[in-house]
């Protein structure tokens, strides 16, 4: 089979044999495995620390989990799925999809489950890999597909450990804890908390949502596909392609809006969110407490059909007083009130600047990634770090993150990385990494552009780095697509 990404290693019968390690068997790792195999580069192992593939979709099992990117876009372009149940299908369906595709494309046997890569060291032209179990490997190329929203961020709240009921992070959901008839508190109002609130409010005796910052909520219906629609998708793949192209275009429009805070499109998004609030929250006091005091889409935009309905249920309470402490009986707020609870859910987000860490990565001249990232994580086009040859990242630092399909992003990145790999495979060079000059130029332009995005208009969000600058691709998504078509070779140092 030939690759969809132009001339590949598969076309060269005289090329070098390369061995690869893929780190992570989530959406991006499975994708990479499929593309390597398609290109005839079958000497690879996918290292996965969990016992199952799926990454974030395997780890997150909270009630209401779904993807706020429509399913026909949040799937591989080469494995469209006529069976999606909804516009925004639930997480369990997405997990099943990745498992089925991995199986259909024959990459499951390549995965080493339950073994975490703890270190990668570049030595004499190859990467030495060590895992937690003591397993060793030596490879020519490492492709890190370790995800972004991966390490739970626990809040630093006085007395949290003293809570007498069940307490857990949203990404470590404890399904042994009953919610039916319980008094449940949720800390956080991000995409996760909003999905949980909508899913569980009716089961609880009382639901208390602790809001530090109000959110803009974009309304979006989530209709189920009818059996007739699914049958039509099965019969005619073009229908899915058309649907996907339409949704992709909508997201392109969104990307154009968010990178230009003053654009008319941004105004339309803000108006739609505002209308959602005005039309759907009846109590004026509650409406004011739900009204954000910053620009729409400055934080990651919440997409929800039913959050406002859920928070207006008679057993739901929105608490906007700051949390003072947690006590055995519940959460005490700054006004002195104790909110008595049986269950406390920490929907407090993720440490987003870890990327491949805590894996130790030692590049050329014994320089490690901690040193290279001493200021903050940086990578040329979010893929390659100077001095770390043949080490490529998917969804690495400063890539497109804001309400896009990360599947589309990863597919574009894999296509690009395959072209870097081709240079190695054909023997044109033995080591390839971005130059420091290219990295610096890219980063300087990125930071300047990031300052003009809506993410930089004054709010707290996980998009912002330690300087308050958005750590994201700050241009239109079309520019990302163009950048991924082919490497600019002068940005790379090719050795050997
Ligand atoms: O996390 P978040 P998330 N006291 O970081 C609050 C993706 N995702 O898990 O806003 C009180 O967005 C914090 O308050 P504030 C998506 O990319 C996708 O919800 O900082 N509150 C905030 O409200 C998303 O953006 C889907 O003032 C505290 C919340 O916790 C990303 O995951 C679904 C606090 C954290 O929000 C992360 O979303 C779900 C404290 N000490 C998630 N500390 C899709 O549908 C934190 N907070 C694709």
Coordinates of N, CA and C in Angstrom, one line a residue, residues 323-403:
X323 N -14.1 29.5 47.2 CA -13.9 28.4 48.2 C -12.8 28.8 49.2
X324 N -13.2 28.6 50.4 CA -12.2 28.9 51.5 C -11.5 27.6 51.8
X325 N -12.2 26.5 52.1 CA -11.6 25.3 52.5 C -12.5 24.1 52.3
X326 N -11.9 22.9 52.4 CA -12.7 21.7 52.4 C -12.7 21.2 53.8
X327 N -13.8 20.7 54.3 CA -13.9 20.1 55.7 C -14.5 18.7 55.5
X328 N -14.5 17.9 56.6 CA -15.0 16.5 56.5 C -16.4 16.5 55.9
X329 N -17.2 17.6 56.3 CA -18.6 17.6 55.9 C -18.9 18.2 54.5
X330 N -18.0 18.9 53.9 CA -18.3 19.6 52.7 C -17.3 20.7 52.4
X331 N -17.8 21.7 51.6 CA -16.9 22.8 51.1 C -17.4 24.1 51.8
X332 N -16.5 24.8 52.5 CA -16.8 26.0 53.1 C -16.4 27.2 52.2
X333 N -17.3 28.1 51.9 CA -17.0 29.2 51.1 C -16.6 30.4 51.9
X334 N -16.1 31.4 51.2 CA -15.6 32.6 51.9 C -16.6 33.4 52.7
X335 N -17.9 33.2 52.4 CA -19.0 33.9 53.1 C -19.3 33.1 54.4
X336 N -18.6 32.0 54.7 CA -18.7 31.3 55.9 C -19.7 30.1 55.8
X337 N -20.4 30.0 54.7 CA -21.3 28.9 54.5 C -20.6 27.5 54.3
X338 N -21.2 26.5 54.9 CA -20.7 25.1 54.7 C -21.7 24.4 53.7
X339 N -21.2 24.0 52.6 CA -22.0 23.3 51.6 C -21.8 21.8 51.8
X340 N -22.8 21.2 52.4 CA -22.6 19.8 52.8 C -22.7 18.9 51.6
X341 N -21.8 18.0 51.6 CA -21.6 17.1 50.4 C -21.3 15.7 50.7
X342 N -21.7 14.7 49.8 CA -21.2 13.3 50.0 C -20.1 13.0 49.0
X343 N -20.1 13.7 47.9 CA -19.2 13.5 46.8 C -18.6 14.8 46.3
X344 N -17.3 14.8 46.1 CA -16.7 16.1 45.5 C -15.9 15.7 44.3
X345 N -16.3 16.3 43.2 CA -15.6 16.1 41.9 C -14.7 17.3 41.6
X346 N -13.4 17.0 41.3 CA -12.5 18.0 41.0 C -12.4 18.1 39.4
X347 N -13.1 18.9 38.8 CA -13.1 19.1 37.4 C -12.2 20.3 37.1
X348 N -10.9 20.2 37.6 CA -10.0 21.3 37.7 C -9.0 21.3 36.6
X349 N -9.1 20.5 35.6 CA -8.3 20.6 34.4 C -7.0 19.8 34.5
X350 N -6.0 20.2 33.7 CA -4.8 19.4 33.5 C -3.5 20.3 33.5
X351 N -2.4 19.6 33.9 CA -1.1 20.3 33.8 C -0.8 20.2 32.3
X352 N -0.8 21.3 31.6 CA -0.7 21.3 30.2 C 0.7 21.5 29.6
X353 N 1.7 21.7 30.5 CA 3.0 22.0 29.9 C 3.9 20.8 30.1
X354 N 3.4 19.7 30.4 CA 4.3 18.5 30.6 C 4.7 17.9 29.3
X355 N 3.7 17.8 28.3 CA 4.0 17.1 27.0 C 4.6 15.7 27.3
X356 N 5.8 15.4 26.8 CA 6.3 14.1 26.9 C 6.8 13.8 28.3
X357 N 7.0 14.8 29.1 CA 7.4 14.6 30.5 C 6.4 13.9 31.3
X358 N 6.7 13.1 32.3 CA 8.0 13.0 33.0 C 9.0 12.1 32.3
X359 N 8.7 11.6 31.1 CA 9.8 10.8 30.4 C 11.0 11.6 30.3
X360 N 12.2 11.0 30.6 CA 13.4 11.7 30.5 C 13.9 11.6 29.0
X361 N 14.2 12.7 28.4 CA 14.7 12.7 27.0 C 16.0 13.4 26.9
X362 N 17.0 12.7 26.6 CA 18.4 13.2 26.5 C 18.8 13.2 25.0
X363 N 19.1 14.4 24.6 CA 19.4 14.6 23.1 C 20.9 14.5 22.9
X364 N 21.3 15.2 21.8 CA 22.7 15.3 21.4 C 23.5 16.0 22.5
X365 N 24.7 15.6 22.7 CA 25.7 16.2 23.7 C 25.1 16.2 25.1
X366 N 24.4 15.1 25.4 CA 23.9 14.9 26.8 C 23.0 16.0 27.3
X367 N 22.4 16.8 26.3 CA 21.5 17.9 26.8 C 20.1 17.3 26.8
X368 N 19.4 17.5 28.0 CA 18.1 16.9 28.1 C 17.0 17.9 27.9
X369 N 15.8 17.4 27.7 CA 14.7 18.2 27.4 C 14.3 19.2 28.5
X370 N 14.6 18.8 29.8 CA 14.4 19.8 30.9 C 15.2 21.0 30.7
X371 N 16.5 20.8 30.2 CA 17.4 22.0 29.9 C 16.8 22.8 28.7
X372 N 16.5 22.0 27.7 CA 16.0 22.7 26.5 C 14.7 23.5 26.8
X373 N 13.9 23.0 27.7 CA 12.6 23.6 28.0 C 12.7 24.3 29.4
X374 N 13.9 24.8 29.8 CA 14.0 25.4 31.1 C 13.1 26.6 31.2
X375 N 13.0 27.4 30.1 CA 12.1 28.5 30.2 C 10.6 28.0 30.0
X376 N 10.4 27.3 29.0 CA 9.0 26.8 28.7 C 9.1 25.9 27.5
X377 N 8.2 25.0 27.3 CA 8.2 24.1 26.2 C 8.1 24.8 24.8
X378 N 9.0 24.4 23.9 CA 9.0 25.0 22.6 C 9.4 23.9 21.6
X379 N 8.9 24.0 20.4 CA 9.3 23.1 19.4 C 9.0 23.7 18.0
X380 N 9.9 23.5 17.1 CA 9.6 24.1 15.7 C 8.4 23.5 15.1
X381 N 7.4 24.3 14.8 CA 6.1 23.8 14.3 C 5.5 22.8 15.2
X382 N 5.9 22.8 16.5 CA 5.4 21.9 17.5 C 5.8 20.5 17.3
X383 N 6.8 20.3 16.4 CA 7.2 18.9 16.0 C 8.6 18.6 16.5
X384 N 9.5 19.5 16.2 CA 10.9 19.1 16.4 C 11.7 20.1 17.3
X385 N 12.5 19.6 18.2 CA 13.3 20.4 19.1 C 14.8 20.4 18.6
X386 N 15.4 21.5 18.4 CA 16.8 21.6 18.0 C 17.7 20.7 19.0
X387 N 18.6 19.9 18.4 CA 19.4 19.1 19.3 C 18.8 17.8 19.7
X388 N 17.6 17.5 19.2 CA 17.0 16.2 19.5 C 16.6 15.5 18.2
X389 N 17.7 15.0 17.5 CA 17.5 14.5 16.2 C 16.6 13.3 16.2
X390 N 15.8 13.2 15.1 CA 14.9 12.0 14.9 C 14.0 11.8 16.0
X391 N 13.6 12.8 16.7 CA 12.6 12.8 17.8 C 11.5 13.8 17.4
X392 N 10.4 13.2 17.1 CA 9.3 14.1 16.6 C 8.1 14.0 17.5
X393 N 7.4 15.1 17.6 CA 6.2 15.1 18.5 C 4.9 15.3 17.7
X394 N 3.9 14.7 18.2 CA 2.5 15.0 17.7 C 1.8 15.7 18.8
X395 N 1.0 16.8 18.4 CA 0.4 17.6 19.4 C 1.4 18.1 20.5
X396 N 2.5 18.5 20.0 CA 3.6 19.0 20.9 C 3.3 20.5 21.3
X397 N 4.3 21.1 21.8 CA 4.1 22.5 22.4 C 3.6 23.5 21.3
X398 N 2.7 24.3 21.7 CA 2.2 25.5 20.9 C 1.6 25.1 19.5
X399 N 0.9 24.0 19.5 CA 0.2 23.6 18.3 C -1.2 24.1 18.3
X400 N -2.0 23.8 17.3 CA -3.4 24.2 17.3 C -4.2 23.4 18.3
X401 N -4.7 24.2 19.3 CA -5.5 23.5 20.3 C -6.9 24.0 20.5
X402 N -7.2 25.2 20.1 CA -8.5 25.8 20.4 C -9.7 25.3 19.6
X403 N -10.5 24.5 20.2 CA -11.7 24.0 19.6 C -11.6 23.5 18.2

